[in-house]
């Protein structure tokens, strides 16, 4: 507890007394967990952030990056006004009014000459954590008539969209973590990322406590990861497949379940087709062959399959480790098949607590939405005839959409809350593409790698400078909960809320802004508070009640019942093994020949202190000032390098310099590194800025449909370059 200094008695530096600083309550918006925080505010500065021990969801938990929120706002490199590139290549300040006017005029000229599809929008991860930004950005983009919409979802997790579109979707709801007997996590490490893979309340907030309590009540936890992660260390069973063999492992588990008759016959008979075809396709994946291809002992394959199937309740969920690897589309499909054949869904007449609070309630029905394969109809890109998924084109074709000549090539791009130069594979190609644009507009708080290439950089407000609520995050919460926060500090006068930039751009383009089902006044802009209330008007908590609850609202428990199927939906079935999936299973089960020139596999990992590239520039936040190449000590000895040496990591696509670290949690034969570090100079000292892993990746081997490149399990070689401990 803080001690209050008596009036007129200045404290001695060593007295233990310190001034009481006003504390305001809010919640963090750097990831889906939305942890409750206590923010020390003096004047217009944030002095400190700690976890709110009385918060209903997080209970005091915060991560390092959340506690450094004040540094994000007040750092010396933060943009406090928008800037415009000058003819000399420098940047000069520009008012938001002038920036919007000029951008609107240039967009009109480009699309007027080349058509609407000469304009693209790239939506980054960070725009998802402001409730108003995404909806308003999409609302503006719809007025343009362009089809060239991209997001980070198609960089790391579009396989989930492919599965749903090829298999269909059961509309009765999934079993949840809080009532599960078994849970399988693959390629995700919630102890670090605060994400259990597919949302649904699985280990998003306070992961250590959540996992401990679940295991105390009897939950069996299976973790699939080549590394002994912080989450794997808490598992009942840890499977360590060779990187890139996830699909083979899941096929092996399915073979055990189906051959031993452990599947849910009742659910499959009513809601599934192609079960016999799936069984035949995974039949070659015997435990012994699975062990040979994945490195997971046959006994563990059998044990995992039986443990999961005998649940009787629980799910298998995945993260980017599965979605970014080879055969990612079919690997995700086979995980979904695990859930389907074991019937891990709610049945007609079952009840589940309503989790939506601010978002409108969606009925649960014991029926299937049939496959819809959106990429087979509608708009197709001239790049490979690629179609859309959920209204988006895959980011894997963004560079070609800019660089390849054609009447509708992208000439203008708006980037909202993202940094594609760091996020996209083949960094050199991505950078070349963005330089080739006639107009690049970035909305960013700092001069990121992408912003440095932009013609205009719009400076937005940041966390704690804007009001907000949790409507978009409800899917991730473990219980029905909602929270509103006012702005805690006033933003610099030169910045604008992200949503307001898109609103103004819509008006300046001669269109009428639309939001939450209504047309907005183009002359008198709404306030953020008014828009937040509009956005939540179909929820079940009055907005006044939400605003007055300083620590959020635990909504009254309302049981939601799974309704009978509609007349039109009763005959639909989940397609477990259509022809293209069957072919992908066959390909994934083929023996993969190791390449002697590249004997190691590069795998991805998360850093607790960072959210992708966000936080890298905060002094002292990341554990190191670079992203180490984590290697097992046995491999260090094998290649004649020592902890702290600078090494060359080579792939078919290129090479990087990296600082190698000994790490016993990494399996032998693996190099484990985080993404979103390094710059464009591949010869730079990696101790100063890290290593750009995307120089090792490219588009030589991409997934069908979503053009997803291999970004983990990349074959690499490691060579000693400079000796000497760091």
XYZ file of C-alpha atoms in Angstrom:
726
model
C 0.000 0.000 0.000
C 1.244 3.496 -0.791
C 2.085 5.785 2.107
C 0.898 9.364 2.007
C 3.460 12.037 2.789
C 2.192 14.481 5.451
C 1.594 17.963 4.012
C 4.626 20.190 4.264
C 6.997 17.311 4.955
C 8.921 16.370 1.801
C 9.923 12.721 2.005
C 13.523 11.645 2.238
C 14.636 9.615 -0.792
C 15.329 6.689 1.543
C 12.344 7.082 3.848
C 10.073 4.566 2.086
C 7.369 7.191 1.671
C 6.076 8.031 -1.757
C 3.419 10.239 -3.182
C 0.015 8.677 -3.767
C -0.746 8.750 -7.473
C -4.352 8.682 -8.717
C -5.350 5.273 -10.063
C -7.858 4.727 -12.853
C -9.351 1.371 -13.814
C -9.375 0.100 -17.391
C -8.452 -2.979 -19.403
C -5.513 -3.736 -21.678
C -6.015 -3.882 -25.448
C -2.822 -5.456 -26.724
C -4.271 -8.973 -27.138
C -7.635 -10.772 -26.816
C -7.222 -11.428 -23.073
C -8.296 -7.840 -22.247
C -6.783 -8.052 -18.747
C -8.101 -5.639 -16.137
C -5.530 -3.036 -15.113
C -4.909 -0.269 -12.585
C -3.382 2.722 -14.334
C -1.491 5.359 -12.382
C -2.146 8.704 -14.062
C -0.638 12.044 -13.167
C -1.677 15.011 -15.254
C -1.764 13.597 -18.745
C 0.891 10.924 -18.278
C 0.699 7.271 -17.370
C 3.244 6.535 -14.665
C 2.588 2.859 -14.133
C 0.274 -0.061 -14.924
C -0.414 -3.082 -12.735
C -2.900 -5.906 -12.817
C -6.262 -5.305 -11.173
C -6.556 -7.980 -8.502
C -10.310 -7.433 -8.262
C -10.972 -7.806 -11.973
C -13.660 -10.482 -12.549
C -11.787 -12.224 -15.377
C -8.051 -11.670 -15.095
C -7.837 -11.479 -11.295
C -4.650 -9.400 -11.297
C -2.825 -11.155 -14.122
C -0.957 -9.012 -16.653
C 1.893 -9.686 -19.064
C 5.109 -7.648 -19.415
C 3.946 -5.764 -22.493
C 0.659 -4.840 -20.826
C 2.497 -3.407 -17.831
C 4.597 -1.237 -20.146
C 1.553 0.381 -21.766
C 2.667 3.848 -20.690
C 5.877 3.460 -22.684
C 3.875 2.744 -25.831
C 2.104 6.089 -25.396
C 4.963 8.261 -24.239
C 7.941 6.813 -26.106
C 10.129 9.314 -27.958
C 9.469 7.696 -31.341
C 5.679 7.867 -31.053
C 4.034 9.879 -33.838
C 2.053 12.777 -32.404
C 0.999 14.173 -35.759
C 0.414 12.743 -39.211
C 3.207 13.176 -41.746
C 3.547 13.456 -45.535
C 6.500 12.451 -47.684
C 8.175 15.390 -49.406
C 9.724 15.320 -52.918
C 13.140 14.945 -51.262
C 12.026 11.794 -49.465
C 11.809 13.357 -46.013
C 8.613 13.699 -43.978
C 6.824 16.838 -42.889
C 3.881 17.268 -40.509
C 0.423 17.543 -42.028
C -2.928 18.201 -40.417
C -5.467 15.412 -40.518
C -7.840 17.624 -42.526
C -5.243 18.252 -45.228
C -4.112 14.616 -45.217
C -7.642 13.297 -45.715
C -8.342 15.797 -48.500
C -5.149 14.961 -50.380
C -5.521 11.200 -49.940
C -9.138 11.270 -51.131
C -8.154 13.268 -54.221
C -5.293 10.911 -55.079
C -7.431 7.813 -54.561
C -10.126 9.283 -56.798
C -7.557 9.982 -59.519
C -6.087 6.470 -59.345
C -9.382 4.583 -59.278
C -10.912 6.961 -61.827
C -8.186 6.072 -64.316
C -7.612 2.401 -63.467
C -10.827 1.214 -61.809
C -11.861 0.421 -58.246
C -9.657 -2.673 -58.022
C -6.538 -0.529 -58.306
C -7.110 0.173 -54.590
C -6.298 -2.268 -51.787
C -6.752 -2.362 -48.009
C -4.500 -4.357 -45.672
C -5.874 -4.825 -42.144
C -3.318 -5.681 -39.465
C -3.666 -7.424 -36.124
C -3.645 -4.277 -34.021
C -6.778 -2.801 -35.601
C -8.711 -5.725 -34.093
C -8.216 -4.437 -30.547
C -10.122 -1.196 -31.051
C -13.825 -1.995 -31.295
C -14.641 0.724 -33.831
C -11.686 0.520 -36.224
C -12.420 -2.692 -38.103
C -16.111 -2.038 -38.743
C -15.468 1.525 -39.919
C -12.507 0.495 -42.101
C -14.641 -2.150 -43.787
C -17.505 0.324 -44.134
C -15.214 2.746 -45.996
C -13.794 -0.012 -48.158
C -17.247 -1.185 -49.221
C -17.936 2.276 -50.645
C -14.904 1.999 -52.935
C -16.180 -1.002 -54.895
C -12.775 -2.704 -54.717
C -12.315 -6.451 -54.159
C -8.692 -6.128 -53.004
C -9.074 -6.695 -49.268
C -6.269 -8.392 -47.295
C -5.537 -9.062 -43.628
C -3.049 -10.780 -41.344
C -5.534 -13.648 -40.947
C -4.375 -14.931 -44.338
C -0.752 -14.713 -43.224
C -1.051 -17.137 -40.335
C -4.471 -18.785 -39.847
C -6.469 -18.868 -43.084
C -6.474 -22.685 -42.961
C -9.255 -22.356 -40.377
C -11.401 -20.567 -42.951
C -10.616 -23.241 -45.542
C -11.684 -26.032 -43.193
C -15.035 -24.446 -42.433
C -15.719 -23.738 -46.107
C -14.807 -27.262 -47.258
C -16.276 -29.226 -44.345
C -19.218 -27.070 -43.351
C -20.068 -25.904 -39.850
C -22.110 -27.483 -37.081
C -24.374 -24.739 -35.734
C -25.147 -26.232 -32.336
C -21.993 -24.926 -30.678
C -18.823 -26.592 -29.427
C -17.962 -28.090 -26.090
C -16.096 -25.654 -23.872
C -12.947 -25.708 -21.797
C -14.649 -25.148 -18.451
C -16.648 -28.401 -18.762
C -14.039 -30.446 -20.646
C -12.505 -33.728 -19.543
C -9.735 -33.581 -22.132
C -8.227 -30.840 -24.283
C -5.667 -31.016 -27.067
C -3.584 -27.945 -27.918
C -1.491 -28.089 -31.088
C 0.965 -25.448 -32.227
C -0.093 -22.930 -29.608
C 1.435 -21.888 -26.300
C -1.159 -19.984 -24.240
C 1.232 -19.608 -21.313
C 3.003 -17.076 -23.553
C 0.481 -16.045 -26.220
C -2.678 -16.019 -24.028
C -4.484 -17.782 -26.847
C -5.634 -21.373 -26.785
C -5.969 -21.590 -30.538
C -9.577 -21.131 -31.604
C -10.968 -18.720 -29.040
C -14.011 -20.299 -27.349
C -12.725 -19.239 -23.935
C -9.886 -21.740 -23.974
C -7.047 -20.491 -21.797
C -7.123 -16.863 -22.856
C -6.904 -15.107 -19.489
C -4.538 -15.885 -16.604
C -3.349 -19.110 -18.285
C -1.298 -20.546 -15.425
C -4.206 -20.413 -12.984
C -6.701 -21.557 -15.621
C -4.670 -24.642 -16.552
C -3.889 -25.505 -12.928
C -7.528 -25.329 -11.873
C -8.655 -27.358 -14.889
C -6.173 -30.120 -14.126
C -7.145 -30.086 -10.447
C -10.726 -30.838 -11.439
C -9.508 -33.729 -13.601
C -8.930 -32.358 -17.104
C -6.367 -34.268 -19.178
C -4.203 -31.932 -21.240
C -2.495 -33.075 -24.450
C 0.001 -30.673 -26.054
C 1.413 -31.136 -29.553
C 4.557 -29.075 -30.104
C 8.129 -29.834 -31.202
C 9.359 -27.706 -28.291
C 8.882 -28.298 -24.582
C 6.933 -25.063 -24.258
C 5.765 -23.454 -21.056
C 2.346 -25.006 -21.732
C 3.723 -28.422 -22.697
C 5.513 -28.578 -19.344
C 2.068 -28.630 -17.694
C 0.581 -31.320 -19.949
C -0.431 -34.855 -19.065
C 0.921 -35.920 -22.444
C 3.341 -33.989 -24.616
C 3.715 -35.151 -28.224
C 6.847 -33.815 -29.967
C 6.452 -34.396 -33.704
C 9.144 -33.471 -36.168
C 8.356 -29.991 -37.476
C 6.023 -30.111 -40.456
C 4.503 -33.544 -39.706
C 1.346 -32.393 -37.915
C -0.971 -33.744 -40.617
C 0.617 -37.187 -40.412
C 0.255 -37.201 -36.623
C -3.430 -36.264 -36.688
C -4.067 -38.849 -39.410
C -2.437 -41.440 -37.166
C -4.640 -40.485 -34.225
C -7.750 -40.645 -36.423
C -6.733 -44.080 -37.654
C -6.550 -45.362 -34.072
C -9.909 -43.830 -33.152
C -11.733 -45.129 -36.230
C -10.106 -48.566 -36.373
C -10.835 -49.169 -32.679
C -14.395 -47.876 -32.979
C -13.854 -45.071 -30.477
C -15.775 -42.515 -32.533
C -19.219 -41.158 -31.668
C -21.424 -43.256 -33.943
C -24.630 -41.402 -33.087
C -23.233 -37.975 -33.987
C -21.539 -39.278 -37.127
C -24.646 -41.102 -38.358
C -26.723 -37.953 -38.065
C -24.363 -35.154 -39.099
C -21.465 -36.623 -41.099
C -20.696 -37.873 -44.588
C -17.511 -39.397 -46.024
C -16.629 -41.151 -42.749
C -15.774 -44.365 -44.607
C -13.668 -42.441 -47.123
C -11.800 -40.693 -44.317
C -11.178 -44.019 -42.579
C -9.751 -45.477 -45.777
C -7.517 -42.463 -46.396
C -6.002 -42.494 -42.894
C -5.721 -46.306 -42.755
C -2.079 -46.235 -43.968
C -1.235 -44.044 -40.956
C -0.711 -46.932 -38.569
C 0.918 -46.091 -35.229
C 4.184 -47.563 -36.474
C 4.199 -45.592 -39.731
C 3.119 -42.479 -37.866
C 6.027 -42.937 -35.486
C 8.429 -43.330 -38.395
C 7.233 -40.164 -40.135
C 6.685 -37.919 -37.105
C 9.149 -39.160 -34.501
C 6.329 -39.577 -31.954
C 6.512 -43.081 -30.423
C 3.731 -45.394 -31.585
C 2.648 -45.961 -27.989
C 2.156 -42.218 -27.523
C 0.131 -41.940 -30.740
C -2.194 -44.654 -29.426
C -2.313 -43.163 -25.938
C -3.145 -39.681 -27.253
C -5.885 -41.009 -29.545
C -7.519 -43.039 -26.800
C -7.181 -40.282 -24.200
C -8.831 -37.789 -26.524
C -11.587 -40.089 -27.771
C -12.535 -41.358 -24.320
C -12.904 -37.752 -23.083
C -15.896 -37.809 -23.077
C -15.978 -33.985 -23.390
C -13.354 -31.671 -24.818
C -11.897 -30.262 -28.000
C -8.731 -30.103 -30.074
C -7.666 -26.544 -30.955
C -4.711 -25.219 -32.903
C -2.578 -22.120 -33.254
C -0.206 -20.660 -35.802
C 2.285 -23.502 -35.383
C -0.080 -25.747 -37.341
C -1.521 -23.108 -39.684
C 1.876 -21.849 -40.894
C 3.466 -25.219 -41.592
C 3.566 -27.596 -44.572
C 0.243 -29.272 -45.433
C -1.435 -26.717 -43.142
C -4.849 -26.865 -44.797
C -5.194 -30.612 -44.400
C -3.563 -30.587 -40.958
C -6.257 -28.168 -39.782
C -8.891 -30.297 -41.504
C -7.759 -33.442 -39.700
C -7.857 -31.656 -36.329
C -11.435 -30.646 -37.107
C -12.121 -34.292 -37.983
C -10.893 -35.316 -34.528
C -13.562 -33.081 -33.007
C -16.255 -34.252 -35.409
C -15.745 -38.014 -35.208
C -15.639 -37.767 -31.402
C -18.847 -35.715 -31.418
C -17.442 -32.778 -29.455
C -20.471 -30.583 -30.062
C -23.655 -29.678 -28.213
C -26.764 -31.694 -29.087
C -30.382 -30.736 -29.447
C -31.880 -29.851 -26.062
C -28.512 -29.243 -24.351
C -27.973 -25.886 -22.713
C -24.944 -23.659 -22.486
C -24.494 -20.236 -20.857
C -25.031 -17.350 -23.286
C -21.607 -15.778 -23.695
C -22.580 -12.806 -25.829
C -23.190 -9.692 -23.778
C -22.745 -6.693 -26.075
C -22.920 -8.642 -29.318
C -26.283 -9.914 -30.454
C -27.243 -13.429 -29.513
C -27.010 -16.054 -32.264
C -29.346 -19.062 -31.984
C -27.812 -22.525 -31.659
C -29.351 -25.147 -33.924
C -28.643 -28.859 -34.155
C -27.895 -28.723 -37.846
C -25.063 -28.197 -40.293
C -24.297 -25.226 -42.465
C -23.157 -26.990 -45.635
C -19.814 -26.367 -47.339
C -19.764 -23.147 -49.313
C -16.324 -22.894 -51.018
C -16.475 -19.160 -51.639
C -13.283 -19.157 -53.712
C -15.000 -21.205 -56.441
C -17.434 -18.428 -57.340
C -17.476 -14.652 -57.383
C -14.430 -12.437 -57.806
C -11.144 -14.011 -58.828
C -7.766 -12.343 -58.916
C -5.827 -12.254 -62.160
C -2.984 -13.728 -60.065
C -3.519 -17.459 -60.494
C -7.292 -17.125 -60.595
C -7.294 -17.054 -56.774
C -10.707 -16.438 -55.203
C -11.825 -14.887 -51.935
C -12.287 -16.318 -48.446
C -14.677 -14.485 -46.146
C -14.523 -11.599 -48.588
C -10.713 -11.409 -48.499
C -7.967 -12.295 -50.933
C -4.960 -14.152 -49.510
C -2.051 -11.950 -48.488
C 0.213 -14.394 -50.310
C -0.711 -12.675 -53.596
C -0.524 -9.072 -52.350
C 2.985 -8.417 -53.703
C 2.093 -9.908 -57.099
C -1.144 -7.892 -57.182
C 1.086 -4.805 -57.033
C 4.029 -5.903 -59.166
C 2.431 -7.901 -61.995
C 1.342 -5.680 -64.905
C -2.360 -5.646 -65.587
C -5.307 -3.278 -65.924
C -6.402 -3.722 -62.296
C -3.063 -4.064 -60.561
C -3.018 -2.430 -57.128
C -1.611 1.076 -57.383
C -2.846 2.442 -54.040
C -2.795 0.635 -50.705
C -4.065 1.638 -47.278
C -2.516 -0.243 -44.339
C -4.434 -0.170 -41.052
C -2.768 -1.407 -37.861
C -0.277 -3.659 -39.621
C 3.301 -3.923 -40.810
C 3.313 -6.106 -43.940
C 6.986 -5.459 -44.681
C 7.814 -7.461 -41.548
C 4.877 -9.849 -41.671
C 4.928 -11.106 -45.271
C 7.261 -13.852 -46.478
C 10.033 -12.917 -48.902
C 10.812 -9.592 -47.276
C 12.698 -8.252 -50.303
C 9.742 -8.840 -52.632
C 7.260 -7.312 -50.183
C 9.415 -4.213 -49.796
C 9.890 -3.912 -53.559
C 6.129 -4.150 -54.085
C 5.282 -1.419 -51.594
C 7.899 0.862 -53.133
C 6.241 0.329 -56.515
C 2.879 1.760 -55.414
C 1.631 5.116 -56.647
C 0.165 5.765 -53.183
C 0.805 4.076 -49.835
C -1.075 5.268 -46.753
C -0.276 3.803 -43.320
C -2.085 4.276 -40.047
C 0.595 3.706 -37.451
C 1.771 5.029 -34.124
C 5.426 4.847 -35.164
C 7.537 4.896 -38.297
C 7.478 1.148 -38.801
C 9.260 -0.552 -41.691
C 6.076 -0.208 -43.740
C 5.450 3.388 -42.648
C 8.932 4.369 -43.819
C 7.835 3.511 -47.349
C 4.536 5.401 -47.135
C 3.467 8.621 -48.774
C 1.252 9.477 -45.809
C 1.426 8.165 -42.255
C -1.696 8.863 -40.211
C -0.958 9.161 -36.482
C -3.747 7.471 -34.461
C -4.736 7.516 -30.819
C -3.461 4.682 -28.650
C -4.706 2.499 -25.827
C -5.965 4.595 -22.865
C -6.435 7.626 -25.141
C -9.741 6.395 -26.523
C -12.953 5.013 -25.064
C -13.660 1.410 -25.933
C -15.559 -1.733 -25.021
C -15.037 -5.462 -25.322
C -17.687 -6.436 -27.875
C -15.187 -7.912 -30.346
C -13.364 -9.876 -27.625
C -16.379 -11.654 -26.094
C -15.657 -14.748 -28.153
C -12.400 -15.203 -26.236
C -13.794 -14.834 -22.713
C -14.430 -17.832 -20.498
C -17.732 -16.436 -19.204
C -20.340 -13.788 -20.148
C -18.519 -10.540 -19.450
C -18.300 -7.040 -20.887
C -16.337 -3.943 -20.005
C -16.331 -0.318 -21.073
C -13.469 2.080 -20.531
C -13.386 5.850 -20.944
C -10.240 7.520 -22.207
C -7.834 7.880 -19.298
C -5.530 10.513 -20.775
C -6.019 13.066 -23.514
C -4.315 12.233 -26.816
C -1.799 14.583 -28.445
C -3.630 17.249 -30.466
C -2.223 16.013 -33.782
C -3.634 12.465 -33.678
C -7.007 11.051 -34.699
C -8.938 7.926 -33.760
C -8.512 5.247 -36.428
C -12.258 5.011 -37.052
C -12.487 8.768 -37.541
C -9.868 8.695 -40.292
C -11.969 6.196 -42.252
C -15.135 8.161 -41.517
C -13.529 11.358 -42.818
C -12.102 9.574 -45.848
C -15.566 8.252 -46.697
C -17.059 11.742 -46.492
C -14.196 13.310 -48.469
C -14.766 10.704 -51.189
C -18.373 11.858 -51.586
C -19.934 8.846 -49.850
C -22.230 8.624 -46.825
C -20.660 6.678 -43.934
C -22.607 3.654 -42.706
C -22.152 2.029 -39.328
C -24.126 -0.507 -37.286
C -26.971 -0.518 -39.789
C -27.474 3.229 -40.020
C -26.295 6.053 -42.239
C -24.180 8.568 -40.315
C -24.397 12.318 -40.671
C -21.585 13.392 -43.030
C -21.568 16.932 -41.635
C -21.724 16.352 -37.888
C -19.418 13.452 -36.942
C -20.600 11.134 -34.167
C -18.555 10.797 -30.999
C -16.732 7.592 -30.130
C -19.116 7.060 -27.239
C -22.117 7.344 -29.562
C -20.646 4.795 -31.956
C -19.795 2.391 -29.133
C -23.393 2.589 -27.946
C -24.707 1.973 -31.484
C -22.384 -1.018 -31.844
C -23.687 -2.596 -28.628
C -27.373 -1.758 -28.988
C -28.317 -5.367 -29.791
C -26.651 -6.699 -26.662
C -28.359 -7.632 -23.391
C -26.785 -5.057 -21.050
C -28.031 -1.437 -21.125
C -25.205 0.842 -22.161
C -25.667 3.056 -19.110
C -25.192 0.038 -16.870
C -22.041 -0.931 -18.755
C -20.541 2.551 -18.430
C -21.198 2.726 -14.697
C -19.492 -0.636 -13.977
C -15.860 0.323 -13.386
C -14.612 -3.266 -13.542
C -17.012 -4.490 -16.168
C -20.181 -6.528 -15.930
C -20.576 -10.212 -15.304
C -23.792 -10.677 -17.206
C -26.637 -12.601 -15.559
C -26.451 -16.267 -16.379
C -28.814 -17.069 -19.224
C -29.064 -20.630 -20.456
C -29.081 -20.983 -24.202
C -30.746 -24.125 -25.541
C -29.716 -25.928 -28.696
C -32.794 -25.785 -30.903
C -34.032 -28.493 -33.278
C -32.891 -28.236 -36.899
C -34.857 -26.159 -39.347
C -36.771 -27.932 -42.081
C -34.247 -26.832 -44.667
C -31.171 -27.724 -42.621
C -32.011 -31.175 -41.282
C -30.466 -33.032 -44.230
C -27.117 -31.193 -44.409
C -23.949 -33.074 -43.449
C -20.353 -32.241 -42.558
C -18.090 -33.266 -45.460
C -15.180 -35.070 -43.795
C -13.261 -36.113 -46.887
C -14.134 -34.438 -50.203
C -11.886 -35.230 -53.148
C -9.390 -32.402 -52.689
C -8.983 -33.190 -48.986
C -8.461 -36.883 -49.789
C -5.673 -35.951 -52.213
C -4.056 -33.709 -49.595
C -4.146 -36.514 -47.001
C -2.378 -38.817 -49.469
C 0.302 -36.178 -50.106
C 0.838 -35.510 -46.404
C 1.310 -39.208 -45.670
C 3.955 -39.706 -48.322
C 7.472 -40.176 -47.050
C 9.383 -36.907 -47.022
C 13.007 -37.167 -48.060
C 15.355 -35.196 -45.862
C 17.599 -32.713 -47.661
C 21.222 -33.137 -46.684
C 21.996 -29.512 -47.501
C 19.354 -28.331 -45.018
C 19.415 -30.754 -42.075
C 17.519 -28.552 -39.587
C 13.975 -27.184 -39.429
C 13.219 -23.560 -38.566
C 10.108 -23.245 -36.363
C 8.165 -20.248 -35.084
C 7.684 -19.220 -31.468
C 6.060 -16.378 -29.550
C 7.624 -13.927 -27.119
C 5.622 -13.006 -24.024
C 6.891 -9.430 -24.202
C 5.773 -8.721 -27.785
C 2.688 -8.814 -29.987
C 4.197 -9.583 -33.386
C 6.389 -6.508 -34.076
C 4.629 -4.357 -31.467
C 6.844 -3.626 -28.482
C 10.185 -4.273 -30.107
C 11.209 -0.639 -29.767
C 10.358 -0.309 -26.073
C 13.720 -0.274 -24.235
C 14.149 -3.198 -21.872
C 10.826 -4.846 -22.751
C 12.058 -7.784 -24.817
C 14.368 -10.115 -22.907
C 17.097 -9.548 -25.478
C 17.493 -6.789 -28.020
C 17.224 -9.394 -30.756
C 15.489 -12.678 -31.575
C 17.885 -15.520 -30.776
C 18.191 -18.677 -32.835
C 17.323 -21.219 -30.142
C 19.127 -24.518 -30.753
C 19.551 -27.670 -28.684
C 23.042 -27.912 -27.084
C 23.650 -31.176 -28.947
C 23.274 -29.331 -32.265
C 25.552 -26.528 -31.113
C 28.257 -29.104 -30.490
C 27.461 -30.818 -33.789
C 27.993 -27.610 -35.769
C 30.904 -26.345 -33.704
C 29.229 -23.214 -32.343
C 28.758 -21.876 -28.835
C 26.016 -19.980 -27.031
C 26.181 -16.322 -28.131
C 27.989 -16.923 -31.415
C 26.775 -15.223 -34.560
C 25.790 -17.840 -37.127
C 24.459 -17.967 -40.658
C 21.081 -19.620 -41.071
C 20.497 -20.621 -44.707
C 17.423 -21.838 -46.586
C 16.616 -22.362 -50.247
C 15.379 -18.763 -50.348
C 18.176 -16.885 -48.627
C 20.200 -16.483 -45.476
C 20.275 -14.424 -42.292
C 22.749 -13.691 -39.534
C 21.524 -14.636 -36.063
C 22.735 -14.932 -32.488
C 22.550 -18.564 -31.435
C 21.348 -19.562 -27.950
C 21.528 -22.975 -26.316
C 18.017 -24.128 -25.414
C 17.204 -27.595 -24.073
C 13.456 -27.063 -24.628
C 14.089 -27.182 -28.383
C 14.168 -30.618 -29.978
C 17.425 -31.637 -31.658
C 17.316 -30.837 -35.358
C 15.319 -27.642 -34.803
C 16.053 -23.913 -34.893
C 13.377 -21.937 -33.032
C 12.995 -18.186 -33.670
C 10.385 -15.450 -33.359
C 9.222 -13.458 -36.400
C 9.021 -9.681 -36.927
C 12.615 -8.736 -36.141
C 15.470 -7.419 -38.241
C 15.531 -4.982 -41.091
C 16.403 -4.848 -44.768
C 20.176 -5.108 -44.266
C 20.942 -8.826 -44.083
C 24.558 -8.095 -43.109
C 23.644 -5.933 -40.096
C 24.724 -7.011 -36.623
C 21.835 -9.196 -35.379
C 22.572 -8.166 -31.788
C 21.413 -4.639 -32.621
C 18.147 -5.248 -34.454
C 17.579 -8.987 -34.597
C 17.193 -11.221 -37.634
C 14.519 -11.047 -40.314
C 13.250 -14.634 -40.524
C 11.185 -13.788 -43.595
C 14.386 -13.596 -45.631
C 14.330 -17.403 -45.345
C 10.772 -17.836 -46.590
C 9.065 -17.410 -49.935
C 6.338 -18.656 -52.225
C 7.960 -21.708 -53.801
C 5.677 -24.150 -51.972
C 2.240 -22.724 -51.166
C -1.058 -24.230 -50.132
C -3.839 -24.658 -52.637
C -6.728 -22.169 -52.359
C -5.232 -19.734 -49.815
C -1.684 -19.377 -51.232
C -0.336 -19.926 -47.733
C 3.456 -20.319 -47.809
C 5.438 -22.478 -45.435
C 6.556 -20.200 -42.590
C 7.432 -22.826 -39.999
C 9.227 -26.166 -40.433
C 11.385 -24.451 -43.072
C 14.439 -26.595 -44.008
C 17.582 -24.684 -43.013
C 21.280 -25.111 -42.400
C 23.342 -23.505 -39.642
C 26.932 -22.399 -40.071
C 29.360 -20.791 -37.673
C 30.374 -17.285 -38.666
C 31.802 -15.406 -35.692
C 32.971 -17.019 -32.477
C 32.738 -15.437 -29.058
C 30.165 -15.392 -26.314
C 27.602 -12.619 -26.180
